PDB file of C-alpha atoms in Angstrom:
ATOM      1  CA  MET Q   1     -50.510 140.913 111.156  1.00 90.00           C
ATOM      2  CA  GLU Q   2     -53.618 142.106 110.704  1.00 94.00           C
ATOM      3  CA  LYS Q   3     -51.971 145.210 112.564  1.00 97.00           C
ATOM      4  CA  ILE Q   4     -50.123 145.796 109.494  1.00 98.00           C
ATOM      5  CA  GLU Q   5     -51.583 149.304 108.124  1.00 98.00           C
ATOM      6  CA  HIS Q   6     -51.795 149.557 104.534  1.00 98.00           C
ATOM      7  CA  THR Q   7     -52.363 152.610 102.662  1.00 98.00           C
ATOM      8  CA  THR Q   8     -51.106 154.447  98.873  1.00 98.00           C
ATOM      9  CA  VAL Q   9     -48.709 157.999  98.650  1.00 98.00           C
ATOM     10  CA  SER Q  10     -48.425 159.618  96.272  1.00 98.00           C
ATOM     11  CA  THR Q  11     -44.438 159.725  95.289  1.00 98.00           C
ATOM     12  CA  ASN Q  12     -42.312 161.698  92.311  1.00 98.00           C
ATOM     13  CA  GLY Q  13     -45.095 160.643  90.214  1.00 98.00           C
ATOM     14  CA  ILE Q  14     -45.988 157.124  91.279  1.00 98.00           C
ATOM     15  CA  ASN Q  15     -48.003 156.013  93.644  1.00 98.00           C
ATOM     16  CA  MET Q  16     -46.383 153.555  96.089  1.00 99.00           C
ATOM     17  CA  HIS Q  17     -48.348 150.773  98.853  1.00 98.00           C
ATOM     18  CA  ILE Q  18     -46.128 151.302 101.658  1.00 98.00           C
ATOM     19  CA  ALA Q  19     -47.270 148.899 104.673  1.00 98.00           C
ATOM     20  CA  SER Q  20     -46.883 149.815 108.043  1.00 98.00           C
ATOM     21  CA  ILE Q  21     -46.883 149.688 112.311  1.00 98.00           C
ATOM     22  CA  GLY Q  22     -46.608 150.841 115.148  1.00 98.00           C
ATOM     23  CA  THR Q  23     -45.189 154.512 116.703  1.00 98.00           C
ATOM     24  CA  GLY Q  24     -41.545 156.134 117.218  1.00 98.00           C
ATOM     25  CA  PRO Q  25     -38.556 156.519 115.082  1.00 98.00           C
ATOM     26  CA  VAL Q  26     -38.634 155.247 112.054  1.00 98.00           C
ATOM     27  CA  VAL Q  27     -37.311 152.131 110.005  1.00 99.00           C
ATOM     28  CA  LEU Q  28     -37.393 152.516 106.585  1.00 99.00           C
ATOM     29  CA  PHE Q  29     -37.475 148.536 104.762  1.00 99.00           C
ATOM     30  CA  LEU Q  30     -36.671 147.923 101.777  1.00 99.00           C
ATOM     31  CA  HIS Q  31     -37.191 144.868  99.845  1.00 98.00           C
ATOM     32  CA  GLY Q  32     -34.474 143.221  96.842  1.00 98.00           C
ATOM     33  CA  PHE Q  33     -35.635 140.575  93.637  1.00 98.00           C
ATOM     34  CA  PRO Q  34     -38.186 139.226  93.681  1.00 98.00           C
ATOM     35  CA  GLU Q  35     -39.539 140.118  96.640  1.00 98.00           C
ATOM     36  CA  LEU Q  36     -42.804 142.580  98.175  1.00 98.00           C
ATOM     37  CA  TRP Q  37     -42.850 144.552 101.433  1.00 99.00           C
ATOM     38  CA  TYR Q  38     -44.198 141.029 102.154  1.00 98.00           C
ATOM     39  CA  SER Q  39     -40.337 140.153 103.286  1.00 98.00           C
ATOM     40  CA  TRP Q  40     -39.787 142.491 105.979  1.00 99.00           C
ATOM     41  CA  ARG Q  41     -43.204 140.802 108.182  1.00 98.00           C
ATOM     42  CA  HIS Q  42     -41.847 139.482 111.310  1.00 98.00           C
ATOM     43  CA  GLN Q  43     -39.586 142.670 111.657  1.00 98.00           C
ATOM     44  CA  LEU Q  44     -41.850 144.644 111.004  1.00 98.00           C
ATOM     45  CA  LEU Q  45     -44.318 142.528 114.117  1.00 98.00           C
ATOM     46  CA  SER Q  46     -40.424 142.668 116.561  1.00 98.00           C
ATOM     47  CA  LEU Q  47     -39.395 145.462 115.668  1.00 98.00           C
ATOM     48  CA  SER Q  48     -43.120 147.918 115.736  1.00 98.00           C
ATOM     49  CA  SER Q  49     -43.190 145.944 118.976  1.00 98.00           C
ATOM     50  CA  LEU Q  50     -39.716 147.377 120.915  1.00 98.00           C
ATOM     51  CA  GLY Q  51     -41.250 151.191 120.290  1.00 98.00           C
ATOM     52  CA  TYR Q  52     -40.242 151.400 116.511  1.00 98.00           C
ATOM     53  CA  ARG Q  53     -42.123 152.745 113.384  1.00 98.00           C
ATOM     54  CA  CYS Q  54     -41.426 150.089 110.633  1.00 98.00           C
ATOM     55  CA  ILE Q  55     -42.783 151.670 107.160  1.00 99.00           C
ATOM     56  CA  ALA Q  56     -41.993 148.825 104.220  1.00 99.00           C
ATOM     57  CA  PRO Q  57     -42.929 149.640 101.307  1.00 99.00           C
ATOM     58  CA  ASP Q  58     -43.975 148.123  97.864  1.00 99.00           C
ATOM     59  CA  LEU Q  59     -41.024 149.078  95.705  1.00 99.00           C
ATOM     60  CA  ARG Q  60     -41.256 151.228  92.301  1.00 98.00           C
ATOM     61  CA  GLY Q  61     -41.941 147.661  89.874  1.00 98.00           C
ATOM     62  CA  PHE Q  62     -43.212 145.922  93.300  1.00 98.00           C
ATOM     63  CA  GLY Q  63     -46.863 144.741  94.128  1.00 98.00           C
ATOM     64  CA  ASP Q  64     -49.215 147.537  95.064  1.00 98.00           C
ATOM     65  CA  THR Q  65     -46.938 150.360  93.754  1.00 98.00           C
ATOM     66  CA  ASP Q  66     -46.641 151.263  90.011  1.00 98.00           C
ATOM     67  CA  ALA Q  67     -44.887 150.242  87.641  1.00 98.00           C
ATOM     68  CA  PRO Q  68     -43.668 152.195  84.953  1.00 98.00           C
ATOM     69  CA  PRO Q  69     -42.793 150.346  81.622  1.00 97.00           C
ATOM     70  CA  SER Q  70     -39.159 151.972  80.813  1.00 98.00           C
ATOM     71  CA  PRO Q  71     -36.039 150.608  82.431  1.00 98.00           C
ATOM     72  CA  ALA Q  72     -35.097 154.324  81.706  1.00 98.00           C
ATOM     73  CA  SER Q  73     -37.602 154.607  84.849  1.00 98.00           C
ATOM     74  CA  TYR Q  74     -35.726 152.152  87.193  1.00 99.00           C
ATOM     75  CA  SER Q  75     -31.812 154.058  87.632  1.00 98.00           C
ATOM     76  CA  ALA Q  76     -30.830 154.748  91.601  1.00 98.00           C
ATOM     77  CA  LEU Q  77     -31.888 158.165  91.460  1.00 98.00           C
ATOM     78  CA  HIS Q  78     -35.551 157.499  90.460  1.00 98.00           C
ATOM     79  CA  ILE Q  79     -35.853 155.318  93.108  1.00 98.00           C
ATOM     80  CA  VAL Q  80     -34.425 156.980  96.121  1.00 99.00           C
ATOM     81  CA  GLY Q  81     -36.482 159.722  94.681  1.00 99.00           C
ATOM     82  CA  ASP Q  82     -39.668 158.238  95.282  1.00 99.00           C
ATOM     83  CA  LEU Q  83     -37.951 157.482  99.093  1.00 99.00           C
ATOM     84  CA  ILE Q  84     -37.754 161.363  99.640  1.00 99.00           C
ATOM     85  CA  GLY Q  85     -41.475 162.132  98.188  1.00 98.00           C
ATOM     86  CA  LEU Q  86     -41.772 158.825 100.451  1.00 98.00           C
ATOM     87  CA  LEU Q  87     -40.518 160.513 104.017  1.00 98.00           C
ATOM     88  CA  ASP Q  88     -41.200 164.760 102.631  1.00 98.00           C
ATOM     89  CA  HIS Q  89     -44.779 162.753 102.234  1.00 98.00           C
ATOM     90  CA  LEU Q  90     -45.190 161.767 105.649  1.00 98.00           C
ATOM     91  CA  GLY Q  91     -43.258 164.283 107.706  1.00 98.00           C
ATOM     92  CA  ILE Q  92     -40.286 162.824 108.608  1.00 98.00           C
ATOM     93  CA  ASP Q  93     -37.875 163.844 108.081  1.00 98.00           C
ATOM     94  CA  GLN Q  94     -34.907 161.554 109.506  1.00 98.00           C
ATOM     95  CA  VAL Q  95     -34.799 157.518 109.374  1.00 98.00           C
ATOM     96  CA  PHE Q  96     -33.496 153.728 110.362  1.00 99.00           C
ATOM     97  CA  LEU Q  97     -32.819 152.495 107.050  1.00 98.00           C
ATOM     98  CA  VAL Q  98     -32.798 148.384 106.332  1.00 99.00           C
ATOM     99  CA  GLY Q  99     -32.151 147.186 103.297  1.00 99.00           C
ATOM    100  CA  HIS Q 100     -31.462 143.908 101.426  1.00 99.00           C
ATOM    101  CA  ASP Q 101     -30.314 142.655  98.131  1.00 98.00           C
ATOM    102  CA  TRP Q 102     -31.915 145.395  95.908  1.00 98.00           C
ATOM    103  CA  GLY Q 103     -33.149 147.170  98.426  1.00 98.00           C
ATOM    104  CA  ALA Q 104     -29.891 146.931 100.542  1.00 99.00           C
ATOM    105  CA  VAL Q 105     -27.517 149.070  96.918  1.00 98.00           C
ATOM    106  CA  ILE Q 106     -30.732 151.274  97.191  1.00 99.00           C
ATOM    107  CA  ALA Q 107     -30.049 151.799 100.567  1.00 99.00           C
ATOM    108  CA  TRP Q 108     -26.958 152.418  99.495  1.00 99.00           C
ATOM    109  CA  TRP Q 109     -27.763 155.508  97.186  1.00 98.00           C
ATOM    110  CA  PHE Q 110     -29.296 156.520  99.495  1.00 99.00           C
ATOM    111  CA  CYS Q 111     -27.038 157.563 101.999  1.00 98.00           C
ATOM    112  CA  LEU Q 112     -25.156 158.689  99.931  1.00 98.00           C
ATOM    113  CA  PHE Q 113     -27.603 160.885  97.595  1.00 98.00           C
ATOM    114  CA  ARG Q 114     -28.425 161.895 101.271  1.00 98.00           C
ATOM    115  CA  PRO Q 115     -27.012 161.399 104.072  1.00 98.00           C
ATOM    116  CA  ASP Q 116     -29.124 163.759 105.901  1.00 98.00           C
ATOM    117  CA  ARG Q 117     -31.793 162.106 105.376  1.00 98.00           C
ATOM    118  CA  VAL Q 118     -30.294 158.877 108.163  1.00 99.00           C
ATOM    119  CA  LYS Q 119     -29.498 157.904 111.130  1.00 98.00           C
ATOM    120  CA  ALA Q 120     -27.834 154.781 110.448  1.00 99.00           C
ATOM    121  CA  LEU Q 121     -28.333 151.650 108.365  1.00 99.00           C
ATOM    122  CA  VAL Q 122     -28.459 147.874 108.811  1.00 99.00           C
ATOM    123  CA  ASN Q 123     -27.551 146.122 105.019  1.00 98.00           C
ATOM    124  CA  MET Q 124     -27.456 142.875 103.941  1.00 98.00           C
ATOM    125  CA  SER Q 125     -26.817 140.939 101.332  1.00 98.00           C
ATOM    126  CA  VAL Q 126     -25.073 143.065  99.204  1.00 98.00           C
ATOM    127  CA  ALA Q 127     -21.731 145.435 100.402  1.00 98.00           C
ATOM    128  CA  PHE Q 128     -21.171 148.760  99.511  1.00 98.00           C
ATOM    129  CA  SER Q 129     -19.517 148.775  96.032  1.00 97.00           C
ATOM    130  CA  PRO Q 130     -17.169 151.999  94.618  1.00 97.00           C
ATOM    131  CA  ARG Q 131     -18.244 153.189  91.793  1.00 98.00           C
ATOM    132  CA  ASN Q 132     -15.946 152.047  88.908  1.00 98.00           C
ATOM    133  CA  PRO Q 133     -15.378 155.133  85.773  1.00 98.00           C
ATOM    134  CA  LYS Q 134     -13.461 152.860  83.755  1.00 98.00           C
ATOM    135  CA  ARG Q 135     -16.263 149.696  83.192  1.00 98.00           C
ATOM    136  CA  LYS Q 136     -20.184 149.354  83.799  1.00 98.00           C
ATOM    137  CA  PRO Q 137     -21.530 147.425  85.925  1.00 98.00           C
ATOM    138  CA  VAL Q 138     -23.091 144.723  83.185  1.00 98.00           C
ATOM    139  CA  ASP Q 139     -19.623 144.736  81.440  1.00 98.00           C
ATOM    140  CA  GLY Q 140     -17.653 143.862  85.107  1.00 97.00           C
ATOM    141  CA  PHE Q 141     -20.408 140.737  85.227  1.00 98.00           C
ATOM    142  CA  ARG Q 142     -19.992 139.866  81.758  1.00 98.00           C
ATOM    143  CA  ALA Q 143     -16.297 139.515  82.318  1.00 97.00           C
ATOM    144  CA  LEU Q 144     -16.098 138.033  85.674  1.00 97.00           C
ATOM    145  CA  PHE Q 145     -18.844 135.109  85.350  1.00 98.00           C
ATOM    146  CA  GLY Q 146     -19.683 135.305  81.858  1.00 98.00           C
ATOM    147  CA  ASP Q 147     -23.561 135.471  79.520  1.00 98.00           C
ATOM    148  CA  ASP Q 148     -25.078 133.444  81.216  1.00 97.00           C
ATOM    149  CA  TYR Q 149     -24.952 134.731  84.098  1.00 98.00           C
ATOM    150  CA  TYR Q 150     -28.473 135.423  85.414  1.00 98.00           C
ATOM    151  CA  ILE Q 151     -28.308 139.316  85.714  1.00 98.00           C
ATOM    152  CA  CYS Q 152     -26.631 138.963  81.767  1.00 98.00           C
ATOM    153  CA  ARG Q 153     -29.356 136.951  81.374  1.00 98.00           C
ATOM    154  CA  PHE Q 154     -31.596 140.124  82.183  1.00 98.00           C
ATOM    155  CA  GLN Q 155     -31.167 142.659  80.429  1.00 98.00           C
ATOM    156  CA  GLU Q 156     -32.914 141.990  77.442  1.00 97.00           C
ATOM    157  CA  PRO Q 157     -36.384 142.741  77.587  1.00 97.00           C
ATOM    158  CA  GLY Q 158     -38.754 139.928  76.697  1.00 96.00           C
ATOM    159  CA  GLU Q 159     -36.188 137.253  76.416  1.00 96.00           C
ATOM    160  CA  ILE Q 160     -36.189 136.055  79.935  1.00 96.00           C
ATOM    161  CA  GLU Q 161     -40.098 136.985  80.233  1.00 96.00           C
ATOM    162  CA  LYS Q 162     -40.809 134.365  77.675  1.00 94.00           C
ATOM    163  CA  GLU Q 163     -38.605 131.957  79.582  1.00 94.00           C
ATOM    164  CA  PHE Q 164     -40.953 132.801  82.463  1.00 95.00           C
ATOM    165  CA  ALA Q 165     -43.935 132.653  81.163  1.00 93.00           C
ATOM    166  CA  GLY Q 166     -43.447 127.988  80.816  1.00 93.00           C
ATOM    167  CA  TYR Q 167     -43.605 128.199  84.576  1.00 95.00           C
ATOM    168  CA  ASP Q 168     -46.400 128.906  87.037  1.00 95.00           C
ATOM    169  CA  THR Q 169     -45.686 132.026  89.447  1.00 97.00           C
ATOM    170  CA  THR Q 170     -45.355 129.587  92.354  1.00 97.00           C
ATOM    171  CA  SER Q 171     -42.591 127.465  90.704  1.00 96.00           C
ATOM    172  CA  ILE Q 172     -40.614 130.045  89.563  1.00 97.00           C
ATOM    173  CA  MET Q 173     -41.139 131.854  93.699  1.00 97.00           C
ATOM    174  CA  LYS Q 174     -39.950 129.030  95.167  1.00 97.00           C
ATOM    175  CA  LYS Q 175     -37.191 128.073  92.693  1.00 96.00           C
ATOM    176  CA  PHE Q 176     -35.445 132.179  94.358  1.00 97.00           C
ATOM    177  CA  LEU Q 177     -36.069 131.422  97.436  1.00 97.00           C
ATOM    178  CA  THR Q 178     -35.366 128.573  98.116  1.00 96.00           C
ATOM    179  CA  GLY Q 179     -32.025 128.210  96.621  1.00 93.00           C
ATOM    180  CA  ARG Q 180     -28.673 126.857  99.204  1.00 94.00           C
ATOM    181  CA  SER Q 181     -26.059 127.119  96.434  1.00 94.00           C
ATOM    182  CA  PRO Q 182     -23.204 129.963  96.911  1.00 96.00           C
ATOM    183  CA  LYS Q 183     -22.425 128.975  92.995  1.00 96.00           C
ATOM    184  CA  PRO Q 184     -23.159 131.928  90.910  1.00 96.00           C
ATOM    185  CA  PRO Q 185     -26.724 131.915  89.630  1.00 96.00           C
ATOM    186  CA  CYS Q 186     -26.796 130.680  85.978  1.00 97.00           C
ATOM    187  CA  LEU Q 187     -29.469 130.069  83.123  1.00 96.00           C
ATOM    188  CA  PRO Q 188     -27.567 129.070  79.902  1.00 95.00           C
ATOM    189  CA  LYS Q 189     -29.806 129.899  77.152  1.00 93.00           C
ATOM    190  CA  GLU Q 190     -30.697 125.704  76.543  1.00 93.00           C
ATOM    191  CA  LEU Q 191     -31.806 125.315  80.012  1.00 93.00           C
ATOM    192  CA  GLY Q 192     -33.388 128.372  80.782  1.00 91.00           C
ATOM    193  CA  LEU Q 193     -35.169 127.917  84.132  1.00 93.00           C
ATOM    194  CA  ARG Q 194     -34.824 124.005  84.463  1.00 92.00           C
ATOM    195  CA  ALA Q 195     -31.447 124.694  85.005  1.00 94.00           C
ATOM    196  CA  TRP Q 196     -32.611 125.661  88.978  1.00 93.00           C
ATOM    197  CA  LYS Q 197     -33.848 123.248  90.877  1.00 90.00           C
ATOM    198  CA  THR Q 198     -37.556 122.960  92.644  1.00 91.00           C
ATOM    199  CA  PRO Q 199     -37.159 121.509  95.584  1.00 91.00           C
ATOM    200  CA  GLU Q 200     -40.527 118.517  97.056  1.00 90.00           C
ATOM    201  CA  THR Q 201     -40.861 120.918 100.085  1.00 94.00           C
ATOM    202  CA  LEU Q 202     -40.944 124.114 101.416  1.00 97.00           C
ATOM    203  CA  PRO Q 203     -37.984 125.799 104.109  1.00 97.00           C
ATOM    204  CA  PRO Q 204     -39.737 125.539 107.389  1.00 97.00           C
ATOM    205  CA  TRP Q 205     -38.991 129.177 107.333  1.00 98.00           C
ATOM    206  CA  LEU Q 206     -41.170 130.154 104.489  1.00 98.00           C
ATOM    207  CA  SER Q 207     -45.187 128.274 104.131  1.00 98.00           C
ATOM    208  CA  GLU Q 208     -47.536 127.663 101.880  1.00 97.00           C
ATOM    209  CA  GLU Q 209     -48.839 130.471 103.113  1.00 98.00           C
ATOM    210  CA  ASP Q 210     -46.202 132.759 102.972  1.00 98.00           C
ATOM    211  CA  LEU Q 211     -45.549 131.101  99.129  1.00 98.00           C
ATOM    212  CA  ASN Q 212     -49.152 131.441  98.061  1.00 98.00           C
ATOM    213  CA  TYR Q 213     -48.953 136.026  99.257  1.00 98.00           C
ATOM    214  CA  PHE Q 214     -45.804 136.701  96.984  1.00 98.00           C
ATOM    215  CA  ALA Q 215     -47.256 134.557  93.888  1.00 98.00           C
ATOM    216  CA  SER Q 216     -51.037 136.476  94.158  1.00 98.00           C
ATOM    217  CA  LYS Q 217     -49.362 139.729  93.387  1.00 98.00           C
ATOM    218  CA  PHE Q 218     -46.171 138.649  90.450  1.00 98.00           C
ATOM    219  CA  SER Q 219     -49.131 137.209  88.859  1.00 97.00           C
ATOM    220  CA  LYS Q 220     -50.772 140.236  88.925  1.00 97.00           C
ATOM    221  CA  THR Q 221     -47.430 142.140  88.090  1.00 97.00           C
ATOM    222  CA  GLY Q 222     -44.942 139.753  86.301  1.00 97.00           C
ATOM    223  CA  PHE Q 223     -41.788 140.079  86.998  1.00 98.00           C
ATOM    224  CA  VAL Q 224     -40.508 142.671  85.085  1.00 98.00           C
ATOM    225  CA  GLY Q 225     -41.094 145.715  88.029  1.00 98.00           C
ATOM    226  CA  GLY Q 226     -38.567 144.074  89.407  1.00 98.00           C
ATOM    227  CA  LEU Q 227     -36.122 142.731  86.288  1.00 98.00           C
ATOM    228  CA  ASN Q 228     -35.624 146.532  85.176  1.00 98.00           C
ATOM    229  CA  TYR Q 229     -33.496 147.254  87.893  1.00 98.00           C
ATOM    230  CA  TYR Q 230     -30.740 145.007  85.893  1.00 98.00           C
ATOM    231  CA  ARG Q 231     -31.498 146.550  83.159  1.00 98.00           C
ATOM    232  CA  ALA Q 232     -30.894 149.970  84.613  1.00 98.00           C
ATOM    233  CA  LEU Q 233     -27.356 148.925  86.779  1.00 98.00           C
ATOM    234  CA  ASN Q 234     -25.127 150.359  83.534  1.00 98.00           C
ATOM    235  CA  LEU Q 235     -27.411 153.620  83.178  1.00 98.00           C
ATOM    236  CA  THR Q 236     -27.256 154.131  87.106  1.00 98.00           C
ATOM    237  CA  TRP Q 237     -23.751 154.017  86.287  1.00 98.00           C
ATOM    238  CA  GLU Q 238     -23.932 156.958  83.556  1.00 98.00           C
ATOM    239  CA  LEU Q 239     -25.223 158.923  86.067  1.00 98.00           C
ATOM    240  CA  THR Q 240     -24.118 158.543  89.457  1.00 98.00           C
ATOM    241  CA  GLY Q 241     -20.462 160.152  87.481  1.00 98.00           C
ATOM    242  CA  PRO Q 242     -20.363 162.766  89.899  1.00 98.00           C
ATOM    243  CA  TRP Q 243     -20.772 160.258  93.341  1.00 98.00           C
ATOM    244  CA  THR Q 244     -17.688 158.320  92.025  1.00 98.00           C
ATOM    245  CA  GLY Q 245     -15.290 158.098  95.119  1.00 98.00           C
ATOM    246  CA  LEU Q 246     -17.426 159.500  97.740  1.00 98.00           C
ATOM    247  CA  GLN Q 247     -17.797 157.729 101.168  1.00 98.00           C
ATOM    248  CA  VAL Q 248     -20.696 156.331 102.303  1.00 98.00           C
ATOM    249  CA  LYS Q 249     -21.121 158.388 106.126  1.00 98.00           C
ATOM    250  CA  VAL Q 250     -23.522 157.071 107.608  1.00 98.00           C
ATOM    251  CA  PRO Q 251     -22.901 154.112 110.539  1.00 98.00           C
ATOM    252  CA  VAL Q 252     -23.187 151.623 108.868  1.00 99.00           C
ATOM    253  CA  LYS Q 253     -23.577 147.699 110.225  1.00 99.00           C
ATOM    254  CA  PHE Q 254     -23.292 144.649 107.878  1.00 99.00           C
ATOM    255  CA  ILE Q 255     -24.897 141.101 107.677  1.00 99.00           C
ATOM    256  CA  VAL Q 256     -24.373 138.960 105.309  1.00 98.00           C
ATOM    257  CA  GLY Q 257     -24.607 134.697 105.595  1.00 98.00           C
ATOM    258  CA  ASP Q 258     -22.034 132.314 104.107  1.00 98.00           C
ATOM    259  CA  LEU Q 259     -24.050 130.632 101.995  1.00 98.00           C
ATOM    260  CA  ASP Q 260     -24.760 133.929 100.155  1.00 98.00           C
ATOM    261  CA  ILE Q 261     -24.531 134.573  96.168  1.00 97.00           C
ATOM    262  CA  THR Q 262     -23.218 137.956  97.087  1.00 98.00           C
ATOM    263  CA  TYR Q 263     -20.165 137.016  99.854  1.00 98.00           C
ATOM    264  CA  HIS Q 264     -19.484 133.930  96.799  1.00 98.00           C
ATOM    265  CA  ILE Q 265     -18.145 136.895  93.982  1.00 97.00           C
ATOM    266  CA  PRO Q 266     -14.628 137.012  93.892  1.00 97.00           C
ATOM    267  CA  GLY Q 267     -13.120 140.079  95.551  1.00 97.00           C
ATOM    268  CA  VAL Q 268     -15.806 140.221  98.298  1.00 98.00           C
ATOM    269  CA  LYS Q 269     -14.288 139.012 100.575  1.00 98.00           C
ATOM    270  CA  ASN Q 270     -11.197 140.673 100.391  1.00 98.00           C
ATOM    271  CA  TYR Q 271     -13.118 143.785 100.224  1.00 98.00           C
ATOM    272  CA  ILE Q 272     -15.518 143.203 103.088  1.00 98.00           C
ATOM    273  CA  HIS Q 273     -13.061 141.695 105.607  1.00 98.00           C
ATOM    274  CA  ASN Q 274      -9.410 143.812 104.933  1.00 98.00           C
ATOM    275  CA  GLY Q 275      -9.876 147.436 104.691  1.00 97.00           C
ATOM    276  CA  GLY Q 276     -11.755 147.993 101.356  1.00 98.00           C
ATOM    277  CA  PHE Q 277     -15.548 148.134 103.065  1.00 98.00           C
ATOM    278  CA  LYS Q 278     -13.662 150.684 106.072  1.00 98.00           C
ATOM    279  CA  ARG Q 279     -12.368 152.710 103.632  1.00 98.00           C
ATOM    280  CA  ASP Q 280     -15.375 153.726 101.195  1.00 98.00           C
ATOM    281  CA  VAL Q 281     -17.650 153.023 104.837  1.00 98.00           C
ATOM    282  CA  PRO Q 282     -15.527 154.626 107.389  1.00 98.00           C
ATOM    283  CA  PHE Q 283     -18.475 154.502 109.710  1.00 98.00           C
ATOM    284  CA  LEU Q 284     -18.690 151.192 109.144  1.00 98.00           C
ATOM    285  CA  GLN Q 285     -19.024 149.554 113.417  1.00 98.00           C
ATOM    286  CA  GLU Q 286     -19.918 145.785 112.734  1.00 98.00           C
ATOM    287  CA  VAL Q 287     -19.545 143.180 110.259  1.00 98.00           C
ATOM    288  CA  VAL Q 288     -21.807 139.847 110.729  1.00 98.00           C
ATOM    289  CA  VAL Q 289     -21.692 137.125 109.239  1.00 98.00           C
ATOM    290  CA  ILE Q 290     -24.167 134.705 109.674  1.00 98.00           C
ATOM    291  CA  GLU Q 291     -22.984 131.231 109.758  1.00 98.00           C
ATOM    292  CA  ASP Q 292     -25.069 128.641 107.407  1.00 97.00           C
ATOM    293  CA  GLY Q 293     -27.410 131.200 106.266  1.00 98.00           C
ATOM    294  CA  ALA Q 294     -28.041 131.936 102.400  1.00 98.00           C
ATOM    295  CA  HIS Q 295     -29.994 134.844 100.290  1.00 98.00           C
ATOM    296  CA  PHE Q 296     -33.183 136.226 102.043  1.00 98.00           C
ATOM    297  CA  ILE Q 297     -31.472 135.375 105.725  1.00 98.00           C
ATOM    298  CA  ASN Q 298     -34.351 138.181 106.801  1.00 98.00           C
ATOM    299  CA  GLN Q 299     -37.145 135.932 106.084  1.00 98.00           C
ATOM    300  CA  GLU Q 300     -34.759 132.545 107.124  1.00 98.00           C
ATOM    301  CA  ARG Q 301     -33.333 133.842 110.588  1.00 98.00           C
ATOM    302  CA  PRO Q 302     -35.562 135.977 112.013  1.00 98.00           C
ATOM    303  CA  ASP Q 303     -35.400 136.616 115.320  1.00 98.00           C
ATOM    304  CA  GLU Q 304     -32.068 136.955 114.945  1.00 98.00           C
ATOM    305  CA  ILE Q 305     -32.229 140.186 112.407  1.00 98.00           C
ATOM    306  CA  SER Q 306     -34.505 141.303 114.055  1.00 98.00           C
ATOM    307  CA  ARG Q 307     -32.171 141.139 117.176  1.00 98.00           C
ATOM    308  CA  HIS Q 308     -29.305 142.245 115.547  1.00 98.00           C
ATOM    309  CA  VAL Q 309     -31.524 145.302 113.695  1.00 98.00           C
ATOM    310  CA  TYR Q 310     -32.870 146.411 117.587  1.00 98.00           C
ATOM    311  CA  ASP Q 311     -28.793 145.410 119.041  1.00 98.00           C
ATOM    312  CA  PHE Q 312     -27.651 148.601 116.636  1.00 98.00           C
ATOM    313  CA  ILE Q 313     -30.107 150.898 116.052  1.00 98.00           C
ATOM    314  CA  GLN Q 314     -31.066 151.678 119.837  1.00 98.00           C
ATOM    315  CA  LYS Q 315     -27.982 153.257 120.076  1.00 98.00           C
ATOM    316  CA  PHE Q 316     -28.532 155.938 118.446  1.00 97.00           C
TER     317      PHE Q 316
END
């Protein structure tokens, strides 16, 4: 880990912290919520040892990267803009993209906006979701799962932050990172975060040191930056009308754990396995469903995921 270099790059009006290691073709890793560059610690070491230059930023709003206060600064156009600026700053033309959770969402948009900058994509957890011109995404989640669904509960600035304030950051991180239920995560107002159990012991893939690293960063920044991604969901929808119906035209491998909440959203399995996904992502080459894998698959099954990424990108 001490071989990983940490630098700050000025891009798209913000200062972005990046972790990097290795030389060779570039792999750009995009993390999710509530995470950091650190979520890719295993893949950075593994892929760099196989001859790749691995770069994992703290995305806008996270860790040591700037966090503009307004949710309006967190559309997909902002986030992809940060990443294009990062690549330009580093003089990198094309990358292999690897995304997970919110990082996967951003990776899909990256491939729609700038396919010229992507050699191939390995995405995890969140399948492509074509823009529905008739319904905003938050309205869609509300119709499926009701007002207590976590994405709906995250919408009102300040509301969920007040609930988070009643817990220490380590407990919040534990609740998020160790969940293994494929059921829709709901936070009823009367229960708040008590609705999610805090495990007494950590799973074998998450050490106290790992947990403390996440907690130390989020205790400094709070969660607002990450929550703003959810608050900008409808804004991204409003701004991306011109891309409605566009296919993702880069080579793709998709990986999901069979316990991942995203895999159990109504309609998703059918979309992934029965032709919808391939229609919208015509160069989809592989779909991997990992048995007994939960949401944070890149941390939970690091060697397996590193192997999957390498096996795919080494073809190009």
